[in-house]
CSV table of C-alpha atoms (C1' of nucleotides) in Angstrom, one decimal:
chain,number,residue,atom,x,y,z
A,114,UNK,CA,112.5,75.9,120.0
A,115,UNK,CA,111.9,72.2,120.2
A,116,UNK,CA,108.8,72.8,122.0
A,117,UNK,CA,107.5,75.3,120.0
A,118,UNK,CA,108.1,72.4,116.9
A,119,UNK,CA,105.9,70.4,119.0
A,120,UNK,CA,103.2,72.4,119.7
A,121,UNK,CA,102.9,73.2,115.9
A,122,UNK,CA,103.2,69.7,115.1
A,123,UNK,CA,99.6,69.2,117.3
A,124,UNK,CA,98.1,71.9,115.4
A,125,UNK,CA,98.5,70.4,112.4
A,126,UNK,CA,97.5,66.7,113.0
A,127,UNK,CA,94.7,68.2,115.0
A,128,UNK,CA,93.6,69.4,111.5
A,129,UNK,CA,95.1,65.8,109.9
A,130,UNK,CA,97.9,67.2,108.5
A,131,UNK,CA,101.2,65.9,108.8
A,132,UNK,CA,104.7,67.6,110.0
A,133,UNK,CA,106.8,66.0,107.1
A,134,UNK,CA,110.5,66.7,107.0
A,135,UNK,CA,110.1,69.6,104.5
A,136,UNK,CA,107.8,71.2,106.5
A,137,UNK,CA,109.2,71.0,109.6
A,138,UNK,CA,112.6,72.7,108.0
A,139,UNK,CA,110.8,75.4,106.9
A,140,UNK,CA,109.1,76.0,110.0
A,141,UNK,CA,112.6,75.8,111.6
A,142,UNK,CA,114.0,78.4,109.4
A,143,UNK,CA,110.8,80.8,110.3
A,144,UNK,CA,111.7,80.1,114.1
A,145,UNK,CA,115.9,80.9,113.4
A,146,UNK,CA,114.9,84.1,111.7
A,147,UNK,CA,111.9,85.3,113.9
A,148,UNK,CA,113.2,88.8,113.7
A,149,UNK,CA,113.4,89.0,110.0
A,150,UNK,CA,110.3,89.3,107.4
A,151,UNK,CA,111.4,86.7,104.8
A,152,UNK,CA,109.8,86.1,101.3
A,153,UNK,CA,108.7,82.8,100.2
A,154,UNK,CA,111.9,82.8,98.2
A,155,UNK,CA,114.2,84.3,101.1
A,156,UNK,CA,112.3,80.8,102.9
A,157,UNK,CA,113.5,78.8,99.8
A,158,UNK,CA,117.2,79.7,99.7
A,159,UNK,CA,117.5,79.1,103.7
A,160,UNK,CA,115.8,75.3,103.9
A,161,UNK,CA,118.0,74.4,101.1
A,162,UNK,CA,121.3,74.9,103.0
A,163,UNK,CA,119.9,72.0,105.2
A,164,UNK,CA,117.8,70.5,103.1
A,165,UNK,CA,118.5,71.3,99.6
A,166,UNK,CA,116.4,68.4,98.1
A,167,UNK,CA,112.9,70.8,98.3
A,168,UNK,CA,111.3,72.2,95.8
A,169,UNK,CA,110.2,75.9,96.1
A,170,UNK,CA,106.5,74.9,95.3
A,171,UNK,CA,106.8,73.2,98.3
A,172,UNK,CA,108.3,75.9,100.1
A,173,UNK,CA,105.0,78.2,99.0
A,174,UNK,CA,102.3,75.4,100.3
A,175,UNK,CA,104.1,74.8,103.7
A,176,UNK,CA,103.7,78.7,104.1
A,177,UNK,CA,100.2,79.2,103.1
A,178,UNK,CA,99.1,75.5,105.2
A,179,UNK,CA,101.2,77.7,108.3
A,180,UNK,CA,99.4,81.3,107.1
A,181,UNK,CA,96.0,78.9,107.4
A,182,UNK,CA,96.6,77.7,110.7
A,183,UNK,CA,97.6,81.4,111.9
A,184,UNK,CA,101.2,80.1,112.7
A,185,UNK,CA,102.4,82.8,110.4
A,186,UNK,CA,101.0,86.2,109.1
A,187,UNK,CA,101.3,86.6,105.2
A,188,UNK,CA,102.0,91.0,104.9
A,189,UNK,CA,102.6,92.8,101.9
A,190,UNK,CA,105.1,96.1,102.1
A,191,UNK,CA,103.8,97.7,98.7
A,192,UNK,CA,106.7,95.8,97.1
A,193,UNK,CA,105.3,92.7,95.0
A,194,UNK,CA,106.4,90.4,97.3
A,195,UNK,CA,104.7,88.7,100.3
A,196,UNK,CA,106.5,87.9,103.4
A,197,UNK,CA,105.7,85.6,105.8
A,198,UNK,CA,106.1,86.6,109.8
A,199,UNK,CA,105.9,84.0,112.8
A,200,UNK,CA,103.1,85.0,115.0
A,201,UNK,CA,104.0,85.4,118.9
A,202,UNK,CA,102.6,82.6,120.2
A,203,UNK,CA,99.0,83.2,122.2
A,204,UNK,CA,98.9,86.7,120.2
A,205,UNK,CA,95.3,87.6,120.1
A,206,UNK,CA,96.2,90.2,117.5
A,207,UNK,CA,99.1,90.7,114.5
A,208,UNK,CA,101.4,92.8,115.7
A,209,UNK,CA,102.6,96.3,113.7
A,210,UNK,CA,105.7,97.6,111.7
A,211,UNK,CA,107.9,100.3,111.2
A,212,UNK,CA,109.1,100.3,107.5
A,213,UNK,CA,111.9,103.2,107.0
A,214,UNK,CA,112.1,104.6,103.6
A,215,UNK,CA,115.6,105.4,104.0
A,216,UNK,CA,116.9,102.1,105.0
A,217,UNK,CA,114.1,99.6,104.0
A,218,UNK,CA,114.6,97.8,107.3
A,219,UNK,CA,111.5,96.7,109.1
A,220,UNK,CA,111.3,96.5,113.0
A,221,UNK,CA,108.2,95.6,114.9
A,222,UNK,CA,105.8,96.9,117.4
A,223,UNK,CA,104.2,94.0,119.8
A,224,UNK,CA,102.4,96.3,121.7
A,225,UNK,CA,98.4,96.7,120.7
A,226,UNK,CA,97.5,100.1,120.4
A,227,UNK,CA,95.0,99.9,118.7
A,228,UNK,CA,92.1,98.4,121.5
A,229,UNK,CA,90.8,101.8,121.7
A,230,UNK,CA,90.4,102.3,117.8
A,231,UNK,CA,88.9,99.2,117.2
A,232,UNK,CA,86.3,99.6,119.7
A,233,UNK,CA,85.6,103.4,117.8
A,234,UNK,CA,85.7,101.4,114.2
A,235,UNK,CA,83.0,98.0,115.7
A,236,UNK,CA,80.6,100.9,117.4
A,237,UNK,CA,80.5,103.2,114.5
A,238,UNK,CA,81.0,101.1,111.6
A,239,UNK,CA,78.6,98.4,112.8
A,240,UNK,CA,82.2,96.1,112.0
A,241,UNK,CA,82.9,92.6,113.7
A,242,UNK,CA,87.2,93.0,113.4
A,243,UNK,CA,88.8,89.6,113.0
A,244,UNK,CA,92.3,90.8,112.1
A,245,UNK,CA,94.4,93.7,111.0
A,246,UNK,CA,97.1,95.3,109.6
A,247,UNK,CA,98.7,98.4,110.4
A,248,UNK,CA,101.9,99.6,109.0
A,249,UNK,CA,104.3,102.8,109.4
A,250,UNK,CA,106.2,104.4,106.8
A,251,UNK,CA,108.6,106.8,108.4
A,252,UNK,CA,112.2,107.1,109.1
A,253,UNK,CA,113.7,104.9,111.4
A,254,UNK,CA,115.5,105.9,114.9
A,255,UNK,CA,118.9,104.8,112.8
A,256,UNK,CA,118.3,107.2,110.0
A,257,UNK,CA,117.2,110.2,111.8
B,47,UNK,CA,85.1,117.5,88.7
B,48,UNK,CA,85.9,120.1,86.1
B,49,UNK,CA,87.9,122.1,88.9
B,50,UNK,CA,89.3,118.4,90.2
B,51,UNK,CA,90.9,117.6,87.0
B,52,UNK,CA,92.1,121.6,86.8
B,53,UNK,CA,94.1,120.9,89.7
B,54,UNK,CA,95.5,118.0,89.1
B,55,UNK,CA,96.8,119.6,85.6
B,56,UNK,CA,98.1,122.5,87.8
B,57,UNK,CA,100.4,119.7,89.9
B,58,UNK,CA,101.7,118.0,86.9
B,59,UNK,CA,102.7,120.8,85.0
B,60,UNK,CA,104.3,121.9,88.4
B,61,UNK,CA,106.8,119.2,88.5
B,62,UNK,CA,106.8,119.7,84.3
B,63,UNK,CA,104.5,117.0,83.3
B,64,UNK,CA,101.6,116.9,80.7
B,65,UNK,CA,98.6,116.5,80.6
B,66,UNK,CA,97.9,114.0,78.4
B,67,UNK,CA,94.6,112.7,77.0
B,68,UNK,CA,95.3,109.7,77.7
B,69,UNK,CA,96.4,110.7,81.2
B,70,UNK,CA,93.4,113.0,81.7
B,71,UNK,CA,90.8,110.0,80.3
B,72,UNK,CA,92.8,108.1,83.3
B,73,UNK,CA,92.1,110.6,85.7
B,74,UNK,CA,88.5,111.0,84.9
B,75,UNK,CA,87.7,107.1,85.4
B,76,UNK,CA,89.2,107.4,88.8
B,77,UNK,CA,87.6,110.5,89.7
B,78,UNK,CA,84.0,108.6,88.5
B,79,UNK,CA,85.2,105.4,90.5
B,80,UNK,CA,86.1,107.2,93.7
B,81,UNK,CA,84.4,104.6,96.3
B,82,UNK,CA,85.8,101.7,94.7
B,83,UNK,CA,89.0,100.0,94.7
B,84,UNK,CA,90.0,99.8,91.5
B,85,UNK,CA,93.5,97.6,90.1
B,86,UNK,CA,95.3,98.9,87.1
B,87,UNK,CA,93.7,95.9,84.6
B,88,UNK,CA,90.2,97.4,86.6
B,89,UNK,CA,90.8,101.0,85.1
B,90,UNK,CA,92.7,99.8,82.3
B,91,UNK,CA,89.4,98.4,81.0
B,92,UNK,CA,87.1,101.4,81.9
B,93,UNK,CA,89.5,104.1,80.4
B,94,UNK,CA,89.0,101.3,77.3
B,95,UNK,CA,85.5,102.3,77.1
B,96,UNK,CA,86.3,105.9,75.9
B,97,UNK,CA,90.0,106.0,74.9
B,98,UNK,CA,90.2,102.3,72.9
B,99,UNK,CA,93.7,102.8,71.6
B,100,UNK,CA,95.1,103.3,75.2
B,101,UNK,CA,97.9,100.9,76.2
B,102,UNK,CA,97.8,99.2,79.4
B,103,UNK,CA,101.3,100.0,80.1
B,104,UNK,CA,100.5,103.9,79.5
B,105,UNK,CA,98.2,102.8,82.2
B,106,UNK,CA,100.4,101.8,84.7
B,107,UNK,CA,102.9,104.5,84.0
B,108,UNK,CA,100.2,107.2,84.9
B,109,UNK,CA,99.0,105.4,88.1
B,110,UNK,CA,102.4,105.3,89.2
B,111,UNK,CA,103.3,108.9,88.5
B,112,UNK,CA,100.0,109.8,90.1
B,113,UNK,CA,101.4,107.7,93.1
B,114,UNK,CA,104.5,110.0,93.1
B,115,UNK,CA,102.2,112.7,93.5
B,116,UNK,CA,100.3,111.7,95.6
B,117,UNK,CA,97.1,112.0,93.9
B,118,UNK,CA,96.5,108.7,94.8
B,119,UNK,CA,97.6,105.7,97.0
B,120,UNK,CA,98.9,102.5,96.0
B,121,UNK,CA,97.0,99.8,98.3
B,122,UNK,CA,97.4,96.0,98.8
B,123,UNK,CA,94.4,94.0,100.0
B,124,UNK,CA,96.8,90.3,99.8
B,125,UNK,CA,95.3,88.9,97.0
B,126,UNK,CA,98.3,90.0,94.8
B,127,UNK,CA,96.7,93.2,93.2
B,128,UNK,CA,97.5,96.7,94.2
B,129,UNK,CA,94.9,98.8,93.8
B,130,UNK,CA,94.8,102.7,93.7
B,131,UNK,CA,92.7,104.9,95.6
B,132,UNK,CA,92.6,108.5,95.3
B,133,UNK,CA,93.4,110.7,98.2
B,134,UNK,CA,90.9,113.0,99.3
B,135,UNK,CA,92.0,116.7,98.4
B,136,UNK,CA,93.6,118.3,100.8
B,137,UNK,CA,93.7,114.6,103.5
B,138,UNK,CA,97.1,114.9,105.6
B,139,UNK,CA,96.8,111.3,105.9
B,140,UNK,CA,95.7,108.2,104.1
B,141,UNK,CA,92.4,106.8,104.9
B,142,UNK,CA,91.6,102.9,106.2
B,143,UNK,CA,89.8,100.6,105.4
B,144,UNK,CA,87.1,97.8,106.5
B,145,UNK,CA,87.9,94.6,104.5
B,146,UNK,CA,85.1,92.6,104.8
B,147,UNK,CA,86.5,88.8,104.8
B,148,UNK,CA,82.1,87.7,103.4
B,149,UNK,CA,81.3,89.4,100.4
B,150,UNK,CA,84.7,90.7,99.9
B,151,UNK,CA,83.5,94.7,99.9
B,152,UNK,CA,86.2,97.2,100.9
B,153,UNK,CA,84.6,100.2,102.8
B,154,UNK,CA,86.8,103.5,103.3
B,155,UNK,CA,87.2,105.3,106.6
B,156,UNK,CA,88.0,109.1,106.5
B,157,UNK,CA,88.5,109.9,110.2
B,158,UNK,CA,92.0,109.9,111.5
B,159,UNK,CA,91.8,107.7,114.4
B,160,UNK,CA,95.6,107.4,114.9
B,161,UNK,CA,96.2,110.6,116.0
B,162,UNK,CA,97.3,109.2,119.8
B,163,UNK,CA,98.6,105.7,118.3
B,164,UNK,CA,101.1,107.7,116.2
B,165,UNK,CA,102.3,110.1,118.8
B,166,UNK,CA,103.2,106.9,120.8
B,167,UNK,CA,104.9,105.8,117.9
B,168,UNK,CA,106.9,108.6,117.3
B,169,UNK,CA,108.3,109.1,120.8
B,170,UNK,CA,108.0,105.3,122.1
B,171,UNK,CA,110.0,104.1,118.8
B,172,UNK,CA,111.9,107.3,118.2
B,173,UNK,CA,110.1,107.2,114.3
B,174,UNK,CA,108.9,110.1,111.8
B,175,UNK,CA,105.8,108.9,110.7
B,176,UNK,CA,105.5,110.0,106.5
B,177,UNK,CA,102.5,107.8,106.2
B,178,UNK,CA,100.4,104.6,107.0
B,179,UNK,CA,98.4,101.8,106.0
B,180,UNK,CA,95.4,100.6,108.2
B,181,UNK,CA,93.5,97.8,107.1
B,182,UNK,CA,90.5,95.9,109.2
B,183,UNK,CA,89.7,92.2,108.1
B,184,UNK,CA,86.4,91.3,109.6
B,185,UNK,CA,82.6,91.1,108.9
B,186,UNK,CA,81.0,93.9,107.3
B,187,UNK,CA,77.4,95.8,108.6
B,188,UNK,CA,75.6,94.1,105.5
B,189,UNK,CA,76.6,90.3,106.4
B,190,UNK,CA,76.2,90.5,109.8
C,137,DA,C1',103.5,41.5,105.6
C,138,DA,C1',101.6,42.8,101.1
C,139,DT,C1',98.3,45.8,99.0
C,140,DT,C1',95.7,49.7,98.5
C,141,DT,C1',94.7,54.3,99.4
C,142,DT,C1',95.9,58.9,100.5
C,143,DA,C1',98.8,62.8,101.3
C,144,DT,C1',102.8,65.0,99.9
C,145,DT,C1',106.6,66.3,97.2
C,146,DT,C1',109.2,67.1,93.0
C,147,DA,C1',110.0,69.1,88.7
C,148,DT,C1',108.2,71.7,85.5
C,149,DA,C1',104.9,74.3,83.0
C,150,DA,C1',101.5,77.8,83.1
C,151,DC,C1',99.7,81.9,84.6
C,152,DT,C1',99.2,86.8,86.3
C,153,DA,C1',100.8,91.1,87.4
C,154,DT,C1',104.1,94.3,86.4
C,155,DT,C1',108.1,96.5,84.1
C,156,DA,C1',111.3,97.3,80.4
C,157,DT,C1',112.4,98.0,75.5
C,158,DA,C1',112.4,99.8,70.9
C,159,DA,C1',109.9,102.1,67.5
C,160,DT,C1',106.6,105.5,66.6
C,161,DT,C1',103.8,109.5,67.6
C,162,DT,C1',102.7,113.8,69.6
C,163,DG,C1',103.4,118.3,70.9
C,164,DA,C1',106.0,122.0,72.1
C,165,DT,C1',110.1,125.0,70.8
C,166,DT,C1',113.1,127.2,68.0
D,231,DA,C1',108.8,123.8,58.7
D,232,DA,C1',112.5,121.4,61.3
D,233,DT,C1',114.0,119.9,65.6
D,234,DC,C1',113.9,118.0,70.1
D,235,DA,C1',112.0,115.9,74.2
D,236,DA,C1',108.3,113.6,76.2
D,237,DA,C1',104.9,110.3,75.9
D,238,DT,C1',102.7,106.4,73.9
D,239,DT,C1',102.1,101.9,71.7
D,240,DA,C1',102.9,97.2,71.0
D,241,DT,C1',105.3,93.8,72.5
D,242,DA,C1',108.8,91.2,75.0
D,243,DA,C1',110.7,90.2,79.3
D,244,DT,C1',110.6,89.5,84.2
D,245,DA,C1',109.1,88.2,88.8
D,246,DG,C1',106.2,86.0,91.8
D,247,DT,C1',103.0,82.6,92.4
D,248,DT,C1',100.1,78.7,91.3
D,249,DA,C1',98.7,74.5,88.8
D,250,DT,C1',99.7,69.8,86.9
D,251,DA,C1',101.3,65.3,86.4
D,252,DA,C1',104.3,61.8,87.8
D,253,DA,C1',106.9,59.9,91.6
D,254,DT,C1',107.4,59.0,96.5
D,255,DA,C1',106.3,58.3,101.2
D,256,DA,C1',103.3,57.3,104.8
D,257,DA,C1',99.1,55.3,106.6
D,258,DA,C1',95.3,52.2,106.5
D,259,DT,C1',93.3,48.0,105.2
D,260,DT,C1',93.2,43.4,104.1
DNA sequence: AATTTTATTTATAACTATTATAATTTGATT
DNA sequence: AATCAAATTATAATAGTTATAAATAAAATT
């Protein structure tokens, strides 16, 4: 954990930014919740416990200075909301998820998969892919 | 087109809905708009051009019954706008798309390509796969 | 160490996309 | 023609997010 703060903390001086207290809270409750895909206001309501002087508007620039630096992945479930989801460190690509329909709960796949389709999609579509996003709406192991 | 809209009547009256003008002048500027991406203030505007009295909201009702129906498919790009595509007739599955992160163009794929992916899925994660969203982010053929 | 500069945060207002509401209209049904 | 349900309009409300101005904190300069 501490570590992890640290080697965060680098990336952003390396790009002259700082790793204030508010920030560093919020990354802390990204890095308790790793499992989980939290909105910005899910975010909000879990730095205030320890740290309930910050302002949400804060809250939504520390996540889109984190989504910048690739620290987080910024996905969209097709519900209005945007959720923010810590990157495995050293990931070379976003990772996938399952959404259930029946449940609404979201698990993840780390695994690639998709190295074969991307080489099909850079050949035949003449495409240079820097990211991507796959998602699965199905029902979940627990709701079958 | 003629035969397109015929259809669609056929599937609303199925599940006993009308037809409406203002729900056929929808159709018609999605049919006419089928490469692009369009967001509901995007046909909102075109339908505008030959049905002036239509209200946005009727709009956005009759995207999101044609959603239920599957006529078309509710997509998110991340820049806070779903879109709607229509579904090719008869497409068991939802098509992807290229993203291109340049000159912001959004280019369709009709091949299935996950085919293997999602029978890994499916026995690897114990999950019924009802649909899926694919995006690439990347650089398109034009600004290579 | 005091001063100036710059980055960041706070609180709040503004904005955008979408959904809900109430009144009205349309169109089918008896 | 009268009735009833569905759909539409216009508008208000809501939710999520972003922008603004003033205040604060940290860093750099003198």
């Amino acid at each position: 954990m501490e570590q992890r703060i640290e080697r965060i903390k680098k990336q952003l001086h390396s790009q002259s930014y700082k790793l204030t207290p508010q920030r560093e809270a919020t990354v802390r409750v990204l890095l308790e919740h790793e499992d989980d895909h939290l909105s910005a206001e899910d975010v909000y309501m879990l730095v205030k416990e320890k740290y309930p002087e910050i302002g949400l508007a804060t809250v939504y620039r520390t996540l889109e200075l984190l989504t910048e630096l690739k620290v987080v992945d910024k996905i969209n479930f097709g519900d209005g909301v945007s959720r923010y989801d810590l990157r495995q460190e050293g990931a070379a690509h976003f990772h996938h998820h399952l959404v259930c329909i029946e449940c609404g709960s979201v698990d993840e796949i780390q695994e690639d998969l998709l190295e074969d389709v991307e080489k099909v999609v850079e050949d035949r579509w003449n495409f240079v892919i820097k990211d991507h996003r796959l998602t699965f709406h199905g029902i979940c192991h627990r709701c079958k």
